[in-house]
Short mmCIF file of C-alpha atoms in Angstrom, two decimals:
data_model
loop_
_atom_site.label_atom_id
_atom_site.label_comp_id
_atom_site.label_asym_id
_atom_site.label_seq_id
_atom_site.Cartn_x
_atom_site.Cartn_y
_atom_site.Cartn_z
CA MET K 1 16.65 -4.73 -68.68
CA THR K 2 16.37 -8.45 -69.01
CA GLU K 3 14.77 -10.72 -66.49
CA PRO K 4 17.28 -12.67 -64.44
CA THR K 5 17.56 -16.22 -65.61
CA VAL K 6 15.70 -18.64 -63.40
CA THR K 7 17.43 -21.96 -63.35
CA LEU K 8 15.67 -25.28 -63.24
CA GLU K 9 16.97 -25.61 -59.72
CA GLN K 10 15.16 -22.44 -58.66
CA ARG K 11 12.03 -23.51 -60.49
CA LEU K 12 12.10 -26.77 -58.55
CA HIS K 13 12.19 -24.76 -55.33
CA ALA K 14 9.19 -22.75 -56.51
CA PHE K 15 7.47 -25.99 -57.57
CA LEU K 16 8.04 -27.43 -54.12
CA ASP K 17 6.67 -24.27 -52.49
CA GLY K 18 3.57 -24.14 -54.66
CA GLU K 19 4.58 -20.86 -56.23
CA LEU K 20 4.25 -21.79 -59.90
CA SER K 21 1.35 -21.12 -62.19
CA ALA K 22 -0.54 -24.04 -63.62
CA PRO K 23 1.35 -24.05 -66.97
CA GLU K 24 4.71 -23.76 -65.20
CA ARG K 25 3.76 -26.54 -62.89
CA ALA K 26 2.75 -28.76 -65.76
CA GLU K 27 6.08 -28.12 -67.43
CA ILE K 28 8.03 -29.06 -64.30
CA GLU K 29 5.97 -32.21 -63.90
CA GLN K 30 6.95 -33.21 -67.42
CA ILE K 31 10.60 -32.64 -66.58
CA LEU K 32 10.33 -34.64 -63.41
CA ALA K 33 8.73 -37.49 -65.27
CA ARG K 34 11.78 -37.96 -67.44
CA ASP K 35 14.66 -36.54 -65.37
CA ALA K 36 15.85 -38.69 -62.47
CA GLN K 37 18.34 -36.04 -61.38
CA ALA K 38 15.58 -33.49 -61.06
CA ARG K 39 13.51 -35.93 -59.07
CA ALA K 40 16.43 -36.64 -56.74
CA TYR K 41 16.99 -32.93 -56.31
CA LEU K 42 13.35 -32.42 -55.41
CA ASP K 43 13.44 -35.34 -52.99
CA GLY K 44 16.45 -33.78 -51.33
CA LEU K 45 14.55 -30.52 -50.89
CA ARG K 46 11.59 -32.31 -49.37
CA LEU K 47 13.85 -34.17 -47.00
CA LEU K 48 15.52 -30.94 -45.99
CA GLN K 49 12.13 -29.42 -45.26
CA ARG K 50 11.16 -32.27 -43.01
CA ALA K 51 14.54 -32.21 -41.30
CA VAL K 52 14.25 -28.51 -40.53
CA VAL K 53 10.74 -28.90 -39.15
CA ALA K 54 11.70 -31.98 -37.15
CA GLY K 55 14.84 -30.30 -35.83
CA LEU K 56 12.99 -27.26 -34.54
CA GLU K 57 10.13 -29.31 -33.16
CA ALA K 58 12.64 -31.50 -31.35
CA GLU K 59 14.10 -28.34 -29.87
CA ALA K 60 10.65 -27.36 -28.65
CA ASP K 61 10.12 -30.82 -27.15
CA ARG K 62 13.11 -30.23 -24.92
CA VAL K 63 11.28 -27.50 -23.06
CA PRO K 64 9.69 -29.04 -19.95
CA GLU K 65 5.96 -28.65 -19.59
CA ALA K 66 6.49 -26.91 -16.27
CA ARG K 67 8.20 -24.07 -18.10
CA PHE K 68 5.12 -23.48 -20.19
CA GLU K 69 3.04 -23.67 -17.02
CA GLN K 70 5.11 -20.83 -15.62
CA ILE K 71 4.53 -18.83 -18.76
CA TRP K 72 0.80 -19.49 -18.50
CA ASP K 73 0.79 -18.29 -14.91
CA GLU K 74 2.44 -15.07 -15.98
CA ILE K 75 0.02 -14.65 -18.87
CA ASP K 76 -2.88 -15.31 -16.50
CA ARG K 77 -1.66 -12.61 -14.13
CA THR K 78 -1.20 -10.19 -17.00
CA LEU K 79 -4.71 -10.83 -18.27
CA ASP K 80 -6.07 -10.33 -14.75
CA ARG K 81 -4.33 -6.97 -14.59
CA ASP K 82 -5.79 -6.05 -17.97
CA LEU K 83 -9.23 -7.01 -16.71
CA ARG K 84 -8.87 -4.97 -13.54
CA LEU K 85 -7.77 -1.96 -15.54
CA GLN K 86 -10.79 -2.32 -17.79
CA LYS K 87 -13.17 -2.61 -14.84
CA ALA K 88 -11.55 -0.07 -12.53
CA PRO K 89 -13.93 2.89 -12.00
CA GLU K 90 -12.69 6.34 -12.64
CA PRO K 91 -11.29 7.87 -9.44
CA PRO K 92 -13.58 10.58 -8.04
CA PRO K 93 -12.42 14.04 -9.00
CA SER K 94 -10.73 16.06 -6.33
CA LEU K 95 -12.43 19.03 -4.72
CA TRP K 96 -10.36 21.46 -6.73
CA ALA K 97 -11.09 19.56 -9.92
CA ARG K 98 -14.82 19.74 -9.19
CA ILE K 99 -14.60 23.46 -8.42
CA GLY K 100 -12.61 24.01 -11.56
CA ALA K 101 -15.12 22.05 -13.59
CA ALA K 102 -18.02 24.02 -12.10
CA LEU K 103 -16.36 27.33 -12.76
CA ARG K 104 -15.00 26.49 -16.16
CA PRO K 105 -18.14 27.54 -18.10
CA ARG K 106 -18.25 30.83 -16.26
CA PHE K 107 -14.57 31.34 -15.82
CA VAL K 108 -13.85 33.04 -19.13
CA PRO K 109 -16.63 35.67 -18.94
CA LEU K 110 -15.89 36.23 -15.27
CA ALA K 111 -12.22 36.64 -15.94
CA ALA K 112 -12.97 39.04 -18.77
CA ALA K 113 -15.34 41.07 -16.57
CA ALA K 114 -12.80 41.13 -13.75
CA GLY K 115 -10.13 42.30 -16.16
CA VAL K 116 -12.30 45.11 -17.46
CA ALA K 117 -13.18 46.10 -13.91
CA ALA K 118 -9.54 46.13 -12.89
CA VAL K 119 -8.59 48.30 -15.84
CA ALA K 120 -11.45 50.68 -15.06
CA LEU K 121 -10.43 50.88 -11.41
CA VAL K 122 -6.82 51.61 -12.24
CA THR K 123 -7.87 54.26 -14.73
CA TRP K 124 -10.26 55.86 -12.28
CA SER K 125 -7.63 55.82 -9.54
CA SER K 126 -5.06 57.47 -11.76
CA LEU K 127 -7.58 60.20 -12.73
CA GLY K 128 -8.48 60.74 -9.08
CA THR K 129 -4.91 61.51 -8.04
CA ALA K 130 -4.34 63.94 -10.89
CA PRO K 131 -4.26 67.71 -10.05
CA ALA K 132 -7.73 69.08 -9.60
CA PRO K 133 -9.03 71.92 -11.71
CA THR K 134 -8.08 75.34 -10.28
CA ASN K 135 -11.62 76.48 -9.79
CA ASN K 136 -12.38 73.61 -7.43
CA GLU K 137 -11.63 73.24 -3.80
CA PRO K 138 -8.52 71.28 -3.18
CA LEU K 139 -9.14 67.73 -2.23
CA VAL K 140 -6.36 67.70 0.28
CA ALA K 141 -5.64 69.90 3.27
CA SER K 142 -5.06 73.50 2.33
CA ASN K 143 -1.98 73.69 4.47
CA PRO K 144 -0.38 70.37 4.17
CA ALA K 145 2.86 69.60 5.74
CA PRO K 146 5.66 70.20 3.34
CA VAL K 147 6.63 67.02 1.68
CA LYS K 148 10.19 66.59 0.87
CA PRO K 149 10.65 64.87 -2.46
CA VAL K 150 11.97 61.47 -1.88
CA LEU K 151 15.06 60.55 -3.85
CA GLU K 152 15.14 64.04 -5.34
CA ASP K 153 18.85 63.84 -5.74
CA THR K 154 18.81 60.24 -6.66
CA PRO K 155 17.62 59.84 -10.22
CA ILE K 156 18.28 56.14 -10.23
CA ALA K 157 15.14 54.29 -9.43
CA VAL K 158 16.48 52.01 -6.79
CA ALA K 159 14.38 50.69 -3.99
CA VAL K 160 16.11 52.42 -1.11
CA PRO K 161 14.44 52.34 2.28
CA VAL K 162 13.31 55.88 3.09
CA GLU K 163 12.87 57.14 6.62
CA GLU K 164 9.30 58.12 7.23
CA PRO K 165 8.88 61.81 8.18
CA PRO K 166 7.67 62.33 11.76
CA LEU K 167 3.93 62.54 12.16
CA GLU K 168 2.97 66.20 12.60
CA LEU K 169 0.06 66.58 14.94
CA PRO K 170 -2.09 69.68 14.80
CA ALA K 171 -0.99 72.35 17.24
CA PRO K 172 -3.21 72.80 20.38
CA ASN K 173 -5.37 75.80 20.22
CA GLY K 174 -4.18 76.99 23.69
CA GLY K 175 -6.16 78.46 26.73
CA PRO K 176 -6.90 77.09 30.26
CA ALA K 177 -9.39 74.32 30.74
CA GLN K 178 -12.61 75.42 32.37
CA ILE K 179 -13.47 72.50 34.64
CA LYS K 180 -16.56 73.15 36.74
CA ARG K 181 -17.78 69.71 37.73
CA ILE K 182 -16.18 66.47 38.65
CA GLU K 183 -17.31 62.90 39.18
CA TRP K 184 -15.80 60.46 41.58
CA SER K 185 -16.82 57.10 42.98
CA GLY K 186 -20.33 57.30 41.56
CA LYS K 187 -20.86 60.75 42.96
CA ALA K 188 -20.79 64.13 41.30
CA GLY K 189 -20.27 67.64 42.58
CA ARG K 190 -19.44 71.20 41.69
CA ILE K 191 -16.01 72.63 42.20
CA SER K 192 -16.69 75.34 44.72
CA GLU K 193 -13.14 76.44 45.44
CA ILE K 194 -9.61 75.77 44.32
CA GLU K 195 -7.54 76.12 47.40
CA GLY K 196 -4.21 75.82 45.69
CA LYS K 197 -1.25 73.60 45.86
CA ARG K 198 0.09 71.86 48.88
CA ASN K 199 3.48 70.74 47.81
CA THR K 200 2.78 68.81 44.65
CA THR K 201 -0.96 68.35 45.24
CA THR K 202 -3.73 70.65 44.12
CA VAL K 203 -6.59 70.87 46.65
CA ILE K 204 -10.10 71.64 45.56
CA TRP K 205 -13.36 71.85 47.41
CA ILE K 206 -16.38 70.05 45.95
CA SER K 207 -20.07 70.71 46.77
CA ASP K 208 -21.72 67.28 46.59
CA ASP K 209 -24.86 67.28 44.49
CA GLU K 210 -26.68 64.87 46.78
CA THR K 211 -25.63 65.95 50.25
CA SER K 212 -25.12 69.66 49.51
CA GLY K 213 -22.09 69.47 51.74
CA SER K 214 -18.58 70.43 50.79
CA SER K 215 -15.57 68.19 50.94
CA GLU K 216 -11.94 68.45 50.10
CA ARG K 217 -10.49 66.66 47.21
CA SER K 218 -7.01 66.55 45.95
CA LEU K 219 -5.65 66.20 42.44
CA MET R 1 -17.28 -24.92 -20.76
CA VAL R 2 -15.52 -25.64 -24.03
CA SER R 3 -14.16 -29.08 -24.68
CA PRO R 4 -10.40 -29.44 -25.02
CA GLU R 5 -11.10 -31.12 -28.34
CA ALA R 6 -13.00 -28.13 -29.69
CA ASP R 7 -11.68 -26.58 -32.88
CA ASP R 8 -9.74 -23.36 -32.90
CA GLN R 9 -12.66 -21.18 -33.91
CA ALA R 10 -14.82 -22.48 -31.06
CA LEU R 11 -12.03 -21.81 -28.62
CA VAL R 12 -11.53 -18.34 -30.06
CA GLU R 13 -15.22 -17.56 -29.64
CA ALA R 14 -15.21 -18.87 -26.07
CA THR R 15 -12.14 -16.79 -25.27
CA ARG R 16 -13.89 -13.72 -26.62
CA ARG R 17 -16.73 -14.44 -24.22
CA GLY R 18 -14.24 -14.38 -21.36
CA ASP R 19 -13.55 -18.09 -21.02
CA ARG R 20 -9.99 -18.10 -19.75
CA GLN R 21 -9.79 -21.88 -19.83
CA ALA R 22 -10.57 -21.89 -23.55
CA PHE R 23 -7.66 -19.57 -24.11
CA ARG R 24 -5.44 -21.85 -22.10
CA ILE R 25 -6.40 -24.76 -24.33
CA LEU R 26 -5.48 -22.67 -27.35
CA MET R 27 -2.13 -21.89 -25.82
CA GLN R 28 -1.44 -25.50 -24.91
CA ARG R 29 -2.28 -26.47 -28.46
CA TYR R 30 0.20 -24.09 -30.06
CA GLN R 31 2.80 -23.24 -27.44
CA ARG R 32 5.45 -25.65 -28.69
CA LYS R 33 4.92 -24.70 -32.32
CA VAL R 34 5.20 -21.05 -31.37
CA TYR R 35 8.35 -21.85 -29.45
CA SER R 36 9.90 -23.69 -32.40
CA ILE R 37 9.22 -20.74 -34.69
CA ALA R 38 10.63 -18.29 -32.17
CA TYR R 39 13.64 -20.49 -31.55
CA GLY R 40 14.20 -20.80 -35.29
CA PHE R 41 14.34 -17.03 -35.56
CA LEU R 42 16.22 -16.23 -32.38
CA ARG R 43 18.34 -19.27 -31.58
CA ASN R 44 18.08 -18.56 -27.87
CA PRO R 45 15.78 -20.61 -25.59
CA GLU R 46 14.97 -17.85 -23.12
CA ASP R 47 14.37 -15.27 -25.83
CA ALA R 48 12.11 -17.76 -27.56
CA LEU R 49 10.14 -18.35 -24.36
CA ASP R 50 9.77 -14.60 -23.91
CA VAL R 51 8.30 -14.42 -27.38
CA VAL R 52 5.91 -17.26 -26.55
CA GLN R 53 4.62 -15.28 -23.59
CA GLU R 54 4.40 -12.00 -25.48
CA SER R 55 2.69 -13.68 -28.41
CA PHE R 56 -0.17 -15.15 -26.41
CA ILE R 57 -0.68 -11.98 -24.42
CA LYS R 58 -0.89 -10.07 -27.69
CA VAL R 59 -3.23 -12.66 -29.16
CA HIS R 60 -5.59 -12.28 -26.21
CA ARG R 61 -5.50 -8.51 -26.33
CA TYR R 62 -6.17 -8.31 -30.07
CA LEU R 63 -8.45 -11.30 -30.44
CA HIS R 64 -11.34 -8.96 -31.18
CA ASN R 65 -9.48 -7.98 -34.39
CA PHE R 66 -9.32 -11.55 -35.61
CA GLU R 67 -12.16 -11.92 -38.08
CA GLY R 68 -11.66 -15.56 -38.89
CA ASN R 69 -10.99 -15.08 -42.60
CA SER R 70 -7.84 -17.10 -42.16
CA SER R 71 -6.96 -19.84 -39.76
CA PHE R 72 -6.17 -18.93 -36.19
CA TYR R 73 -2.69 -20.40 -36.31
CA THR R 74 -1.82 -18.39 -39.43
CA TRP R 75 -2.75 -15.26 -37.53
CA LEU R 76 -0.89 -16.47 -34.47
CA TYR R 77 2.26 -17.32 -36.42
CA ARG R 78 2.19 -13.91 -38.03
CA ILE R 79 2.19 -12.31 -34.61
CA VAL R 80 5.06 -14.55 -33.56
CA SER R 81 7.19 -13.70 -36.56
CA ASN R 82 6.53 -9.99 -36.08
CA LEU R 83 7.61 -10.19 -32.47
CA CYS R 84 10.72 -12.11 -33.48
CA ILE R 85 11.54 -9.52 -36.10
CA ASP R 86 11.08 -6.78 -33.52
CA HIS R 87 13.30 -8.70 -31.13
CA ILE R 88 16.02 -9.09 -33.73
CA ARG R 89 15.87 -5.45 -34.68
CA LYS R 90 16.22 -4.41 -31.07
CA ASN R 91 19.13 -6.69 -30.56
CA ARG R 92 22.38 -5.25 -31.77
CA ARG R 93 23.76 -8.66 -32.31
CA HIS R 94 21.30 -9.10 -35.14
CA ARG R 95 21.73 -5.95 -37.16
CA GLU R 96 22.02 -7.89 -40.37
CA LEU R 97 18.30 -8.48 -40.59
CA GLU R 98 16.44 -5.48 -41.93
CA PHE R 99 12.70 -5.18 -42.25
CA ASP R 100 10.49 -2.43 -43.52
CA ASP R 101 7.93 -1.44 -40.93
CA GLY R 102 5.77 0.13 -43.60
CA LEU R 103 5.14 -3.26 -45.12
CA ARG R 104 4.42 -5.05 -41.90
CA HIS R 105 1.04 -6.53 -41.23
CA ASP R 106 1.00 -6.58 -37.48
CA GLY R 107 -1.98 -8.49 -36.23
CA GLY R 108 -3.58 -8.47 -39.64
CA GLU R 109 -4.98 -11.35 -41.51
CA GLU R 110 -3.79 -12.71 -44.77
CA GLY R 111 -6.05 -12.55 -47.75
CA GLU R 112 -7.85 -15.38 -49.30
CA GLY R 113 -5.95 -17.83 -51.37
CA SER R 114 -3.11 -18.14 -48.93
CA ALA R 115 -0.60 -20.74 -49.91
CA PHE R 116 -0.20 -21.85 -46.34
CA VAL R 117 0.85 -25.41 -45.96
CA PRO R 118 0.76 -26.80 -42.45
CA PRO R 119 4.21 -28.06 -41.52
CA SER R 120 2.71 -31.36 -40.49
CA SER R 121 1.69 -31.95 -44.07
CA LEU R 122 5.31 -32.01 -45.12
CA GLY R 123 5.62 -35.56 -43.99
CA ASP R 124 5.93 -37.68 -40.95
CA PRO R 125 9.15 -36.66 -39.25
CA ALA R 126 9.08 -39.64 -36.92
CA ASN R 127 11.91 -41.36 -38.72
CA LEU R 128 13.91 -38.17 -38.59
CA LEU R 129 13.25 -37.67 -34.92
CA GLN R 130 14.76 -41.07 -34.29
CA ARG R 131 18.05 -39.90 -35.67
CA ARG R 132 19.45 -37.57 -33.12
CA GLU R 133 22.55 -36.74 -35.11
CA ILE R 134 20.43 -35.43 -37.96
CA LEU R 135 18.36 -33.25 -35.68
CA GLU R 136 21.47 -31.88 -34.05
CA ALA R 137 22.98 -31.25 -37.45
CA VAL R 138 19.87 -29.31 -38.46
CA GLN R 139 19.99 -27.22 -35.32
CA ASP R 140 23.68 -26.59 -35.78
CA GLY R 141 23.13 -25.70 -39.42
CA LEU R 142 20.45 -23.17 -38.53
CA GLN R 143 22.81 -21.67 -36.00
CA HIS R 144 25.31 -20.93 -38.74
CA LEU R 145 22.90 -19.40 -41.20
CA SER R 146 22.59 -15.65 -41.48
CA ASP R 147 19.54 -14.08 -39.87
CA LYS R 148 17.98 -13.41 -43.26
CA HIS R 149 18.46 -16.97 -44.44
CA ARG R 150 17.20 -18.42 -41.19
CA ALA R 151 14.18 -16.13 -41.28
CA VAL R 152 13.09 -17.25 -44.76
CA ILE R 153 13.59 -20.89 -43.89
CA VAL R 154 11.52 -20.60 -40.72
CA MET R 155 8.79 -18.58 -42.39
CA ARG R 156 8.57 -20.99 -45.28
CA GLU R 157 9.13 -24.38 -43.67
CA LEU R 158 7.49 -23.84 -40.28
CA GLN R 159 4.96 -21.13 -40.94
CA GLY R 160 4.17 -22.13 -44.51
CA MET R 161 4.16 -18.54 -45.70
CA SER R 162 3.98 -17.78 -49.40
CA TYR R 163 6.71 -15.85 -51.19
CA GLU R 164 4.38 -12.88 -51.38
CA GLU R 165 3.71 -12.93 -47.65
CA MET R 166 7.39 -13.30 -46.87
CA ALA R 167 8.20 -10.41 -49.19
CA ARG R 168 5.74 -8.19 -47.33
CA GLU R 169 7.07 -9.34 -44.00
CA MET R 170 10.70 -8.67 -44.88
CA GLY R 171 10.08 -5.59 -46.99
CA CYS R 172 11.60 -6.86 -50.20
CA SER R 173 10.54 -8.16 -53.58
CA LYS R 174 9.15 -11.58 -54.28
CA GLY R 175 12.17 -12.28 -56.49
CA THR R 176 14.47 -11.45 -53.61
CA ILE R 177 12.62 -13.91 -51.40
CA MET R 178 12.88 -16.58 -54.06
CA SER R 179 16.60 -16.02 -54.39
CA ARG R 180 17.12 -15.76 -50.65
CA LEU R 181 15.25 -18.97 -49.97
CA PHE R 182 17.17 -20.76 -52.68
CA HIS R 183 20.52 -19.74 -51.22
CA ALA R 184 19.38 -20.39 -47.66
CA ARG R 185 18.44 -23.96 -48.51
CA ARG R 186 21.63 -24.50 -50.41
CA ASN R 187 23.70 -23.19 -47.49
CA MET R 188 21.75 -25.36 -45.12
CA GLN R 189 22.38 -28.39 -47.27
CA ARG R 190 26.05 -27.59 -47.44
CA LEU R 191 26.26 -27.25 -43.67
CA LEU R 192 24.46 -30.54 -43.20
CA THR R 193 26.76 -32.19 -45.70
CA GLU R 194 29.80 -30.98 -43.80
CA ARG R 195 28.35 -32.14 -40.52
CA LEU R 196 27.08 -35.54 -41.62
CA GLY R 197 29.68 -36.41 -44.21
CA TYR R 198 27.17 -36.38 -47.02
CA VAL R 199 27.60 -38.73 -49.94
CA PRO R 200 25.64 -37.73 -53.02
CA THR R 201 22.93 -40.19 -53.71
CA GLY R 202 21.66 -38.89 -57.00
CA PRO R 203 23.18 -38.87 -60.45
CA THR R 204 25.95 -36.38 -60.97
CA GLY R 205 25.69 -36.42 -64.69
CA GLY R 206 22.95 -35.41 -67.02
CA ALA R 207 19.33 -36.27 -67.06
CA ASP R 208 17.75 -39.40 -68.32
CA GLU R 209 18.81 -40.49 -71.74
CA ASP R 210 15.56 -39.52 -73.31
CA SER R 211 15.45 -36.21 -71.55
CA ASP R 212 15.90 -32.92 -73.27
CA ALA R 213 15.29 -30.99 -70.09
CA GLU R 214 17.62 -28.43 -68.70
CA ARG R 215 20.67 -29.79 -67.01
CA VAL R 216 20.18 -29.90 -63.27
CA PRO R 217 23.15 -29.17 -61.05
CA ALA R 218 24.46 -31.71 -58.61
CA PRO R 219 21.63 -33.07 -56.49
CA GLN R 220 21.22 -31.56 -53.06
CA ALA R 221 19.69 -34.48 -51.28
CA VAL R 222 21.87 -34.70 -48.26
CA LEU R 223 20.08 -37.23 -46.19
CA PRO R 224 20.36 -40.93 -46.90
#
């Protein structure tokens, strides 16, 4: 691959821009010394440079100073904001953040211990509800109320509300109550006689412990 | 308190110490140059002013990265051109300009031996400024250049960047920059010729009689 040919015109551009090596520069200077057309070309390039610079600087001169003042004001405000951000103290951590920070070093071992404890509890609970060995006393009442299997005919495990079976209270052991004494109004006495019913009222006679007298009471 | 006549480095140091007024002096010193560069890239006054604002904010924020190995304005202009390139890339109207982010040097400093030439050293433009039609022709000519051609002209003529620096900035080879700059200038000259009714002032024929140099094409000097 051959190097692209660099014309004298291009070399004059590079000469103008200070991009030539010392030998190349010396060669161009020799050409310029004897070639008026080359000199004119170079002068034209220099004039173009100055025209471009002058044209853009003239454009900048059209901007009123007040416009740059506005820009400075905006820059000033921006720098103030930057400064405030640099100086602003860190906001105090919230209560939860502080608690979290305090617990963080202990949280992992605590969580692990809690997990192990939970697993142990679940395991122990499941063993506790398993059927007891036959040679041991049953842990539940020997004559429990028959429990009807819930959802026995419903194999699908659906959360259906089940009516609670009625609470079965133990049957009374029967027999009349043997009431011999009675207290009333801060007094006490012995039931000396049960007279019987008068209509719907049962009349009893009480021997007062303090006065040794008898009086009629009704239940 | 830093004097308004203090050099750039003194103002930079004062700004680093928190002297806001020193930074304002720096801005006042370069705001119009920054605007002219931004306007050269973007061709829109409000966009250019936005870049001026963004540039100085960025300068202040990254001033601690500026080591002083190059001049402050070289560093500043690099920030400006990067922001302009970003602006062009974001703007769908300017899809023609393509840059390689991997070769960008955002906020960095150029190495030693930079070929930077301050635009003011190119000559006193006072006589040009007196000719409004020429200035308008230049501005109109820039308007009609492609984004790539306008970018190389601004980077070279206003920012004084070397071919190598421009190649890094635009993500292309040095040869491409050389070719692009050559064609950009030629197009600019053609546009100025059309606008001003250019009459060639140089010889159209060969070189001097005693010259054995290469034949130079028609001279491009467009301004009387």
